[in-house]
Tab-separated table of C-alpha atoms in Angstrom:
chain	number	residue	atom	x	y	z
A	1	UNK	CA	19.326	-8.515	32.056
A	2	UNK	CA	17.198	-8.992	29.190
A	3	UNK	CA	18.646	-7.930	25.484
A	4	UNK	CA	16.267	-5.627	23.414
A	5	UNK	CA	15.455	-7.666	20.226
A	6	UNK	CA	16.656	-6.181	17.267
A	7	UNK	CA	14.116	-4.237	14.378
A	8	UNK	CA	14.926	-7.133	12.009
A	9	UNK	CA	14.388	-10.188	15.138
A	10	UNK	CA	10.618	-8.158	15.757
A	11	UNK	CA	9.664	-8.133	12.542
A	12	UNK	CA	9.576	-11.335	11.629
A	13	UNK	CA	7.956	-11.729	15.025
A	14	UNK	CA	4.888	-9.221	13.572
A	15	UNK	CA	5.126	-10.882	10.085
A	16	UNK	CA	4.577	-14.661	12.030
A	17	UNK	CA	1.722	-13.338	13.978
A	18	UNK	CA	-0.057	-12.220	11.242
A	19	UNK	CA	-0.474	-15.605	9.777
A	20	UNK	CA	-1.269	-16.858	12.800
A	21	UNK	CA	-3.548	-14.455	14.874
A	22	UNK	CA	-7.085	-16.251	14.364
A	23	UNK	CA	-9.542	-16.205	16.782
A	24	UNK	CA	-10.379	-12.523	17.091
A	25	UNK	CA	-9.187	-9.429	18.826
A	26	UNK	CA	-8.974	-12.140	22.316
A	27	UNK	CA	-6.935	-14.642	20.462
A	28	UNK	CA	-4.616	-12.244	19.366
A	29	UNK	CA	-3.964	-10.554	22.550
A	30	UNK	CA	-3.613	-13.713	24.272
A	31	UNK	CA	-1.032	-14.904	21.406
A	32	UNK	CA	0.962	-11.525	22.110
A	33	UNK	CA	0.520	-11.874	25.872
A	34	UNK	CA	2.352	-15.530	26.061
A	35	UNK	CA	5.144	-14.495	22.940
A	36	UNK	CA	5.957	-10.804	23.969
A	37	UNK	CA	5.201	-10.844	28.201
A	38	UNK	CA	5.581	-14.683	29.258
A	39	UNK	CA	8.583	-15.942	27.153
A	40	UNK	CA	10.297	-13.834	24.965
A	41	UNK	CA	9.917	-10.831	27.909
A	42	UNK	CA	9.867	-7.642	25.642
A	43	UNK	CA	7.460	-6.326	27.818
A	44	UNK	CA	6.412	-6.339	31.294
A	45	UNK	CA	3.030	-7.374	31.989
A	46	UNK	CA	1.867	-4.472	33.949
A	47	UNK	CA	3.287	-2.140	31.117
A	48	UNK	CA	1.168	-4.801	28.432
A	49	UNK	CA	-1.889	-3.896	29.880
A	50	UNK	CA	-1.465	-0.628	30.582
A	51	UNK	CA	-1.027	-0.067	26.338
A	52	UNK	CA	-4.131	-2.622	26.196
A	53	UNK	CA	-6.140	-0.366	28.284
A	54	UNK	CA	-4.889	2.786	26.273
A	55	UNK	CA	-6.161	1.068	22.667
A	56	UNK	CA	-9.595	-0.241	24.317
A	57	UNK	CA	-9.946	3.251	24.817
A	58	UNK	CA	-9.603	4.090	21.001
A	59	UNK	CA	-11.423	3.390	18.032
A	60	UNK	CA	-10.279	0.967	15.384
A	61	UNK	CA	-9.169	-2.884	16.264
A	62	UNK	CA	-7.489	-2.835	19.105
A	63	UNK	CA	-5.120	-6.462	18.822
A	64	UNK	CA	-3.994	-4.037	15.887
A	65	UNK	CA	-3.104	-1.026	17.954
A	66	UNK	CA	-1.634	-2.978	20.860
A	67	UNK	CA	1.121	-4.371	18.347
A	68	UNK	CA	1.488	-1.101	16.721
A	69	UNK	CA	1.846	0.594	20.408
A	70	UNK	CA	4.769	-2.401	21.291
A	71	UNK	CA	6.578	-1.599	18.231
A	72	UNK	CA	6.540	1.975	18.716
A	73	UNK	CA	8.010	1.729	22.357
A	74	UNK	CA	10.440	-0.794	21.033
A	75	UNK	CA	11.678	0.637	17.866
A	76	UNK	CA	9.790	4.515	17.381
A	77	UNK	CA	7.576	4.982	15.238
A	78	UNK	CA	9.260	3.126	12.634
A	79	UNK	CA	9.006	-0.016	14.300
A	80	UNK	CA	5.198	1.264	15.098
A	81	UNK	CA	4.502	1.471	11.596
A	82	UNK	CA	5.894	-1.931	10.358
A	83	UNK	CA	4.286	-3.647	13.523
A	84	UNK	CA	0.940	-3.109	12.579
A	85	UNK	CA	1.340	-3.410	9.036
A	86	UNK	CA	3.359	-6.838	8.820
A	87	UNK	CA	0.285	-7.804	11.017
A	88	UNK	CA	-2.600	-6.672	8.893
A	89	UNK	CA	-1.122	-7.585	5.942
A	90	UNK	CA	-1.196	-11.682	5.485
A	91	UNK	CA	-5.163	-11.306	5.994
A	92	UNK	CA	-5.051	-8.593	3.415
A	93	UNK	CA	-3.520	-10.873	0.862
A	94	UNK	CA	-5.686	-14.055	1.615
A	95	UNK	CA	-9.206	-12.011	2.000
A	96	UNK	CA	-8.470	-10.608	-1.613
A	97	UNK	CA	-7.320	-13.953	-3.050
A	98	UNK	CA	-10.375	-15.471	-1.362
A	99	UNK	CA	-12.961	-12.577	-2.839
A	100	UNK	CA	-11.638	-13.327	-6.226
A	101	UNK	CA	-12.486	-17.268	-6.052
A	102	UNK	CA	-15.982	-16.143	-3.873
A	103	UNK	CA	-16.764	-13.755	-7.058
A	104	UNK	CA	-15.369	-15.820	-9.647
A	105	UNK	CA	-16.411	-19.400	-8.635
A	106	UNK	CA	-19.182	-18.581	-5.992
A	107	UNK	CA	-22.302	-20.008	-8.823
A	108	UNK	CA	-20.094	-23.217	-8.422
A	109	UNK	CA	-22.814	-25.592	-6.490
A	110	UNK	CA	-20.228	-26.369	-4.283
A	111	UNK	CA	-19.681	-23.562	-3.410
A	112	UNK	CA	-22.693	-22.315	-3.366
A	113	UNK	CA	-23.797	-25.109	-1.027
A	114	UNK	CA	-21.137	-24.657	1.301
A	115	UNK	CA	-21.821	-20.791	1.524
A	116	UNK	CA	-25.480	-21.927	2.594
A	117	UNK	CA	-23.580	-23.797	5.611
A	118	UNK	CA	-21.785	-20.968	6.412
A	119	UNK	CA	-24.150	-18.256	7.050
A	120	UNK	CA	-26.473	-19.637	9.503
A	121	UNK	CA	-22.891	-20.105	11.428
A	122	UNK	CA	-22.181	-16.167	10.751
A	123	UNK	CA	-25.152	-15.449	12.584
A	124	UNK	CA	-24.685	-17.496	15.410
A	125	UNK	CA	-21.155	-15.577	15.698
A	126	UNK	CA	-22.603	-12.416	15.784
A	127	UNK	CA	-24.899	-13.427	18.911
A	128	UNK	CA	-22.402	-15.207	20.578
A	129	UNK	CA	-20.398	-12.152	20.323
A	130	UNK	CA	-23.325	-9.973	21.512
A	131	UNK	CA	-23.391	-12.242	24.855
A	132	UNK	CA	-20.064	-11.939	24.924
A	133	UNK	CA	-19.402	-8.282	25.228
A	134	UNK	CA	-22.704	-7.469	26.438
A	135	UNK	CA	-21.404	-9.938	29.610
A	136	UNK	CA	-18.368	-7.622	29.764
A	137	UNK	CA	-19.836	-4.369	29.357
A	138	UNK	CA	-23.418	-4.068	30.777
A	139	UNK	CA	-22.235	-4.072	34.432
A	140	UNK	CA	-26.049	-2.467	35.393
A	141	UNK	CA	-29.093	-1.833	34.478
A	142	UNK	CA	-28.363	1.426	33.017
A	143	UNK	CA	-25.792	0.791	30.958
A	144	UNK	CA	-28.190	-2.528	29.890
A	145	UNK	CA	-30.886	0.492	29.033
A	146	UNK	CA	-29.039	2.320	26.991
A	147	UNK	CA	-27.940	-0.694	25.356
A	148	UNK	CA	-31.481	-1.929	24.296
A	149	UNK	CA	-31.944	1.423	23.463
A	150	UNK	CA	-29.495	1.536	20.768
A	151	UNK	CA	-31.155	-1.857	19.439
A	152	UNK	CA	-33.935	-0.283	18.762
A	153	UNK	CA	-33.143	2.679	17.389
A	154	UNK	CA	-30.689	0.923	14.854
A	155	UNK	CA	-33.676	-1.003	13.516
A	156	UNK	CA	-36.061	2.052	13.655
A	157	UNK	CA	-33.594	3.200	11.087
A	158	UNK	CA	-31.599	6.093	12.717
A	159	UNK	CA	-28.391	6.140	11.619
A	160	UNK	CA	-25.034	4.191	13.720
A	161	UNK	CA	-23.331	7.510	14.225
A	162	UNK	CA	-26.357	9.512	15.416
A	163	UNK	CA	-26.589	6.277	18.015
A	164	UNK	CA	-22.918	6.783	19.063
A	165	UNK	CA	-22.694	10.372	19.650
A	166	UNK	CA	-26.022	10.361	21.696
A	167	UNK	CA	-24.204	7.538	23.736
A	168	UNK	CA	-21.153	9.776	24.192
A	169	UNK	CA	-23.642	12.644	25.233
A	170	UNK	CA	-25.182	10.115	27.728
A	171	UNK	CA	-21.796	8.500	28.956
A	172	UNK	CA	-20.498	12.711	29.338
A	173	UNK	CA	-23.344	13.410	31.235
A	174	UNK	CA	-23.327	9.851	33.593
A	175	UNK	CA	-19.662	10.639	34.142
A	176	UNK	CA	-21.207	13.753	36.321
A	177	UNK	CA	-24.225	12.761	37.935
A	178	UNK	CA	-23.428	9.164	38.179
A	179	UNK	CA	-19.678	8.009	37.797
A	180	UNK	CA	-19.626	4.843	39.823
A	181	UNK	CA	-22.319	3.720	36.925
A	182	UNK	CA	-19.838	4.274	33.927
A	183	UNK	CA	-16.662	3.449	35.943
A	184	UNK	CA	-14.282	1.616	33.406
A	185	UNK	CA	-14.003	-2.360	34.012
A	186	UNK	CA	-10.671	-4.427	34.117
A	187	UNK	CA	-9.770	-5.485	30.500
A	188	UNK	CA	-9.229	-9.461	31.849
A	189	UNK	CA	-6.537	-10.395	29.528
A	190	UNK	CA	-4.451	-11.528	32.834
A	191	UNK	CA	-3.469	-9.885	36.788
A	192	UNK	CA	-0.863	-6.885	36.437
A	193	UNK	CA	0.994	-8.447	39.943
A	194	UNK	CA	2.074	-11.725	37.759
A	195	UNK	CA	5.582	-11.592	37.477
A	196	UNK	CA	7.681	-13.467	34.902
A	197	UNK	CA	11.273	-12.032	35.391
A	198	UNK	CA	12.608	-9.005	34.328
A	199	UNK	CA	11.599	-7.706	31.210
A	200	UNK	CA	12.820	-5.313	28.252
A	201	UNK	CA	9.967	-2.512	29.046
A	202	UNK	CA	9.740	-3.397	32.538
A	203	UNK	CA	7.442	-1.934	35.151
A	204	UNK	CA	10.096	0.431	36.253
A	205	UNK	CA	11.679	1.396	32.766
A	206	UNK	CA	11.617	4.920	32.031
A	207	UNK	CA	9.368	5.851	28.989
A	208	UNK	CA	11.757	6.450	26.111
A	209	UNK	CA	12.679	9.692	25.004
A	210	UNK	CA	10.188	9.295	22.331
A	211	UNK	CA	7.652	8.322	23.646
A	212	UNK	CA	6.996	11.181	26.119
A	213	UNK	CA	4.227	13.635	25.681
A	214	UNK	CA	4.688	17.063	24.274
A	215	UNK	CA	2.198	19.165	22.696
A	216	UNK	CA	4.644	20.117	19.703
A	217	UNK	CA	5.240	16.627	18.792
A	218	UNK	CA	1.100	15.934	18.642
A	219	UNK	CA	0.577	18.494	16.876
A	220	UNK	CA	3.374	17.750	14.518
A	221	UNK	CA	1.920	13.956	14.150
A	222	UNK	CA	-1.181	14.878	13.945
A	223	UNK	CA	-1.052	17.003	11.164
A	224	UNK	CA	1.017	14.663	9.495
A	225	UNK	CA	-1.377	12.160	9.899
A	226	UNK	CA	-4.181	14.114	8.823
A	227	UNK	CA	-2.318	15.143	5.599
A	228	UNK	CA	-1.661	11.905	4.694
A	229	UNK	CA	-5.383	10.663	5.091
A	230	UNK	CA	-6.270	14.047	2.842
A	231	UNK	CA	-3.511	13.827	0.310
A	232	UNK	CA	-4.307	10.052	-0.073
A	233	UNK	CA	-8.132	10.686	-0.720
A	234	UNK	CA	-7.320	13.532	-3.067
A	235	UNK	CA	-5.352	11.304	-4.725
A	236	UNK	CA	-7.749	8.736	-5.502
A	237	UNK	CA	-10.353	11.342	-6.234
A	238	UNK	CA	-8.321	13.174	-9.039
A	239	UNK	CA	-7.354	9.562	-10.287
A	240	UNK	CA	-10.842	8.076	-10.439
A	241	UNK	CA	-13.305	11.025	-10.385
A	242	UNK	CA	-14.927	12.807	-7.164
A	243	UNK	CA	-17.742	10.601	-7.632
A	244	UNK	CA	-16.107	7.209	-8.445
A	245	UNK	CA	-17.303	4.364	-6.136
A	246	UNK	CA	-13.115	4.306	-4.789
A	247	UNK	CA	-13.156	8.001	-3.433
A	248	UNK	CA	-16.555	7.116	-2.292
A	249	UNK	CA	-15.533	4.358	-0.227
A	250	UNK	CA	-12.009	6.502	0.844
A	251	UNK	CA	-14.286	8.898	2.880
A	252	UNK	CA	-16.711	6.227	3.824
A	253	UNK	CA	-14.026	3.983	5.351
A	254	UNK	CA	-12.408	6.812	6.810
A	255	UNK	CA	-15.648	7.585	8.742
A	256	UNK	CA	-16.267	4.076	9.528
A	257	UNK	CA	-12.592	3.705	11.334
A	258	UNK	CA	-13.316	6.812	13.875
A	259	UNK	CA	-16.587	4.892	14.662
A	260	UNK	CA	-15.603	1.225	15.433
A	261	UNK	CA	-15.424	1.081	19.068
A	262	UNK	CA	-15.939	-1.914	20.736
A	263	UNK	CA	-14.786	-4.196	18.206
A	264	UNK	CA	-15.224	-4.612	14.416
A	265	UNK	CA	-18.897	-6.453	15.206
A	266	UNK	CA	-20.063	-3.149	16.411
A	267	UNK	CA	-19.214	-1.045	13.192
A	268	UNK	CA	-20.218	-3.338	10.822
A	269	UNK	CA	-24.184	-2.438	11.199
A	270	UNK	CA	-23.103	1.086	9.822
A	271	UNK	CA	-20.858	-0.701	7.031
A	272	UNK	CA	-23.749	-3.092	6.061
A	273	UNK	CA	-25.766	0.704	5.900
A	274	UNK	CA	-23.478	2.025	3.967
A	275	UNK	CA	-22.160	-1.059	1.385
A	276	UNK	CA	-25.379	-2.384	0.991
A	277	UNK	CA	-28.140	-0.203	1.259
A	278	UNK	CA	-26.641	3.446	0.958
A	279	UNK	CA	-23.953	2.834	-1.535
A	280	UNK	CA	-25.169	-0.250	-3.555
A	281	UNK	CA	-21.651	-2.069	-3.222
A	282	UNK	CA	-22.784	-5.393	-2.566
A	283	UNK	CA	-25.872	-7.631	-1.404
A	284	UNK	CA	-26.679	-8.949	2.013
A	285	UNK	CA	-25.860	-12.078	1.217
A	286	UNK	CA	-22.372	-10.982	-0.102
A	287	UNK	CA	-22.209	-9.035	2.766
A	288	UNK	CA	-22.498	-12.119	5.088
A	289	UNK	CA	-20.599	-14.128	3.264
A	290	UNK	CA	-18.231	-11.743	3.544
A	291	UNK	CA	-18.657	-12.000	7.309
A	292	UNK	CA	-17.788	-15.349	7.484
A	293	UNK	CA	-14.581	-15.441	4.668
A	294	UNK	CA	-13.069	-12.908	7.287
A	295	UNK	CA	-13.992	-15.302	10.210
A	296	UNK	CA	-12.248	-17.930	8.603
A	297	UNK	CA	-8.639	-15.470	7.606
A	298	UNK	CA	-5.956	-14.290	10.366
A	299	UNK	CA	-5.884	-10.922	11.660
A	300	UNK	CA	-8.240	-7.823	12.469
A	301	UNK	CA	-11.911	-9.109	11.603
A	302	UNK	CA	-12.611	-5.222	9.955
A	303	UNK	CA	-10.487	-6.439	7.522
A	304	UNK	CA	-14.000	-7.510	5.929
A	305	UNK	CA	-14.371	-4.052	4.796
A	306	UNK	CA	-11.331	-4.692	2.393
A	307	UNK	CA	-13.822	-7.842	1.455
A	308	UNK	CA	-16.289	-4.773	0.815
A	309	UNK	CA	-14.316	-2.594	-0.914
A	310	UNK	CA	-13.618	-5.990	-3.489
A	311	UNK	CA	-16.893	-6.463	-4.293
A	312	UNK	CA	-17.567	-2.516	-4.954
A	313	UNK	CA	-14.730	-2.706	-7.013
A	314	UNK	CA	-15.607	-5.828	-9.381
A	315	UNK	CA	-19.133	-4.742	-9.326
A	316	UNK	CA	-18.835	-1.066	-10.201
A	317	UNK	CA	-15.802	-1.891	-13.003
A	318	UNK	CA	-13.870	1.135	-11.243
A	319	UNK	CA	-10.942	0.408	-13.338
A	320	UNK	CA	-12.159	-1.407	-16.247
A	321	UNK	CA	-11.155	-5.049	-15.728
A	322	UNK	CA	-12.987	-6.659	-12.970
A	323	UNK	CA	-10.121	-8.341	-11.007
A	324	UNK	CA	-8.063	-5.486	-11.017
A	325	UNK	CA	-11.355	-2.934	-10.350
A	326	UNK	CA	-11.708	-5.294	-6.916
A	327	UNK	CA	-7.881	-5.647	-6.123
A	328	UNK	CA	-8.166	-1.494	-6.039
A	329	UNK	CA	-11.176	-1.147	-4.313
A	330	UNK	CA	-10.040	-4.043	-1.369
A	331	UNK	CA	-6.462	-1.518	-1.268
A	332	UNK	CA	-8.386	1.638	-0.639
A	333	UNK	CA	-10.706	-0.055	1.914
A	334	UNK	CA	-7.911	-1.312	3.914
A	335	UNK	CA	-6.072	1.683	3.563
A	336	UNK	CA	-8.581	3.954	5.159
A	337	UNK	CA	-9.437	1.425	7.685
A	338	UNK	CA	-6.035	1.229	9.124
A	339	UNK	CA	-4.111	4.340	8.548
A	340	UNK	CA	-6.369	5.788	11.736
A	341	UNK	CA	-5.310	3.524	13.982
A	342	UNK	CA	-1.174	4.275	13.191
A	343	UNK	CA	-2.165	8.320	13.509
A	344	UNK	CA	-3.713	7.473	17.306
A	345	UNK	CA	-1.240	5.542	18.496
A	346	UNK	CA	1.756	7.472	17.111
A	347	UNK	CA	0.199	10.967	17.610
A	348	UNK	CA	-1.914	10.496	21.070
A	349	UNK	CA	-0.028	7.055	22.987
A	350	UNK	CA	1.781	9.814	25.426
A	351	UNK	CA	-1.536	11.884	25.795
A	352	UNK	CA	-3.650	9.071	26.450
A	353	UNK	CA	-1.356	7.490	28.790
A	354	UNK	CA	-1.500	10.539	30.999
A	355	UNK	CA	-4.628	10.926	31.556
A	356	UNK	CA	-5.459	7.184	32.036
A	357	UNK	CA	-8.241	6.995	35.137
A	358	UNK	CA	-9.685	10.338	34.744
A	359	UNK	CA	-14.133	9.360	34.733
A	360	UNK	CA	-14.590	12.265	32.687
A	361	UNK	CA	-12.482	10.952	29.474
A	362	UNK	CA	-13.442	7.133	29.704
A	363	UNK	CA	-17.482	7.626	30.824
A	364	UNK	CA	-18.223	8.388	27.093
A	365	UNK	CA	-16.233	5.468	26.001
A	366	UNK	CA	-18.185	3.104	28.690
A	367	UNK	CA	-21.331	4.682	27.364
A	368	UNK	CA	-20.915	4.009	23.402
A	369	UNK	CA	-19.002	-0.077	24.689
A	370	UNK	CA	-22.715	-0.424	26.225
A	371	UNK	CA	-24.652	1.166	22.898
A	372	UNK	CA	-23.053	-1.138	20.195
A	373	UNK	CA	-24.143	-4.495	21.966
A	374	UNK	CA	-27.510	-3.325	21.536
A	375	UNK	CA	-26.131	-2.316	17.635
A	376	UNK	CA	-24.148	-5.895	17.383
A	377	UNK	CA	-27.290	-7.692	18.464
A	378	UNK	CA	-29.633	-5.644	15.568
A	379	UNK	CA	-27.113	-6.876	12.944
A	380	UNK	CA	-27.823	-10.526	13.862
A	381	UNK	CA	-31.573	-9.527	13.385
A	382	UNK	CA	-30.539	-7.753	9.851
A	383	UNK	CA	-29.075	-11.314	9.089
A	384	UNK	CA	-30.820	-13.662	10.547
A	385	UNK	CA	-33.971	-12.059	8.094
A	386	UNK	CA	-31.862	-12.546	4.814
A	387	UNK	CA	-30.541	-15.723	6.039
A	388	UNK	CA	-33.693	-17.361	7.417
A	389	UNK	CA	-36.360	-15.476	5.025
A	390	UNK	CA	-35.005	-15.281	1.902
A	391	UNK	CA	-37.656	-16.962	0.053
A	392	UNK	CA	-41.341	-17.816	-0.133
A	393	UNK	CA	-41.061	-19.796	3.178
A	394	UNK	CA	-38.701	-20.083	6.721
A	395	UNK	CA	-35.677	-22.551	5.787
A	396	UNK	CA	-35.830	-24.624	8.975
A	397	UNK	CA	-32.478	-25.938	7.921
A	398	UNK	CA	-30.558	-22.624	8.012
A	399	UNK	CA	-32.439	-22.236	11.441
A	400	UNK	CA	-31.185	-25.756	12.890
A	401	UNK	CA	-27.448	-25.177	12.007
A	402	UNK	CA	-27.436	-21.635	13.230
A	403	UNK	CA	-29.011	-22.839	16.661
A	404	UNK	CA	-26.382	-26.197	16.741
A	405	UNK	CA	-23.701	-23.332	15.882
A	406	UNK	CA	-24.700	-21.220	18.784
A	407	UNK	CA	-24.842	-24.227	21.157
A	408	UNK	CA	-21.331	-25.304	20.138
A	409	UNK	CA	-19.790	-21.368	20.790
A	410	UNK	CA	-21.764	-20.814	24.275
A	411	UNK	CA	-21.465	-23.670	25.213
A	412	UNK	CA	-18.520	-25.604	23.844
A	413	UNK	CA	-16.613	-22.164	23.480
A	414	UNK	CA	-16.073	-23.963	19.567
A	415	UNK	CA	-13.788	-21.752	18.016
A	416	UNK	CA	-14.920	-19.634	14.403
A	417	UNK	CA	-12.636	-21.652	12.394
A	418	UNK	CA	-13.870	-24.936	13.360
A	419	UNK	CA	-17.105	-23.744	13.285
A	420	UNK	CA	-16.940	-22.312	9.871
A	421	UNK	CA	-15.699	-25.132	8.678
A	422	UNK	CA	-18.432	-27.880	10.449
A	423	UNK	CA	-21.346	-26.083	9.218
A	424	UNK	CA	-19.661	-25.769	5.825
A	425	UNK	CA	-19.516	-30.064	5.836
A	426	UNK	CA	-23.499	-29.703	6.651
A	427	UNK	CA	-24.135	-27.411	3.821
A	428	UNK	CA	-22.259	-29.936	1.726
A	429	UNK	CA	-24.255	-32.512	3.326
A	430	UNK	CA	-27.549	-30.863	2.850
A	431	UNK	CA	-26.943	-30.321	-0.955
A	432	UNK	CA	-25.923	-33.955	-1.335
A	433	UNK	CA	-28.413	-35.200	0.011
A	434	UNK	CA	-31.612	-32.830	-2.005
A	435	UNK	CA	-29.610	-34.004	-5.018
A	436	UNK	CA	-30.318	-37.693	-4.471
A	437	UNK	CA	-33.723	-37.173	-3.525
A	438	UNK	CA	-33.853	-35.263	-6.842
A	439	UNK	CA	-32.388	-38.540	-8.393
A	440	UNK	CA	-35.363	-40.612	-6.490
A	441	UNK	CA	-38.551	-41.659	-8.282
A	442	UNK	CA	-42.202	-39.935	-6.921
A	443	UNK	CA	-44.423	-43.307	-6.085
């Protein structure tokens, strides 16, 4: 019989995962599957996929939520909270360090050259994400048309929340009129029939008492979570001022957390609109650089919100000292981005599990997933405009780097870290070549 892991053993694993979880949500989920399903046997294949299906229905980073979910099943609420916290903590600390280096030394020519090479790679990463998610999501012409409509709407300036709401309403209607077109597909993370021997949480293991559904438990946990969020925001507003950027960040990133259907790329246009255009926390170029830094760190990509918070805090000097202001902004952004995911798992897990397979509930989420494909494509347009046409002339070198990066991603399945390293090297080479040419006499 498989021995249940102790809490300390589980926590060591979650912390290790936080440091090695490169490759986005697909890579993170694959790491958890290989370790928890195949090697350690803490959870069976079917129960793992059941948990994953639940997390894919929710807004927020699904890999983080999956870690919280499994930690919750194994060691109750304390295990879920600690699992999620240790999963995201390394990414947060690393990104804070990188953001400080970026703002303190970003004008150094060598670093500027590295960023020059990375920015086109970010455009390629967004295009590749559009292609991958589109292939998985747009299963018919109706969903493809919904994606195209969402793309046009975002380009024309329609707010991201309005696009999500319209897609949800269309999905609700479509689930009644054409349910087959909105039926959810398989997440594609393995066959449920695969067997690796007995597991701690096996296919036929009864649901633990703490995970069983009850209205009183649902209402109490939801109220506690909402109260925590409200108290956190009230504390930030009281300490810094109602119109201080930190208080604005708390409210803004709470809304962003509730709109993150379809992964981090889906909500980035909303973060871009709010962080760059509405609040002016950072520039378009800084947003692109932040996404590049987020791609090079382990953990959830939505941690780029912490970069936005750091730059916004640093720029607006919310606490006087630039570094302290940046750290405060990053912590506020991370807190209000991730706490809703914990609440969803701890409060709603049993209820949502009980309603899996109900097309009337899943159809709106299928429609939202289709719409975010168009939203992600619009993000590539926004970024491409600022990377390729930032000066008086088109930047053909940046276009060439982006084209090569997109080919490497789609044809050779190159990992994002290797890709960004190669493009950074290309930026350095171009910078060095320009320096040599500048020293050559003109004939």
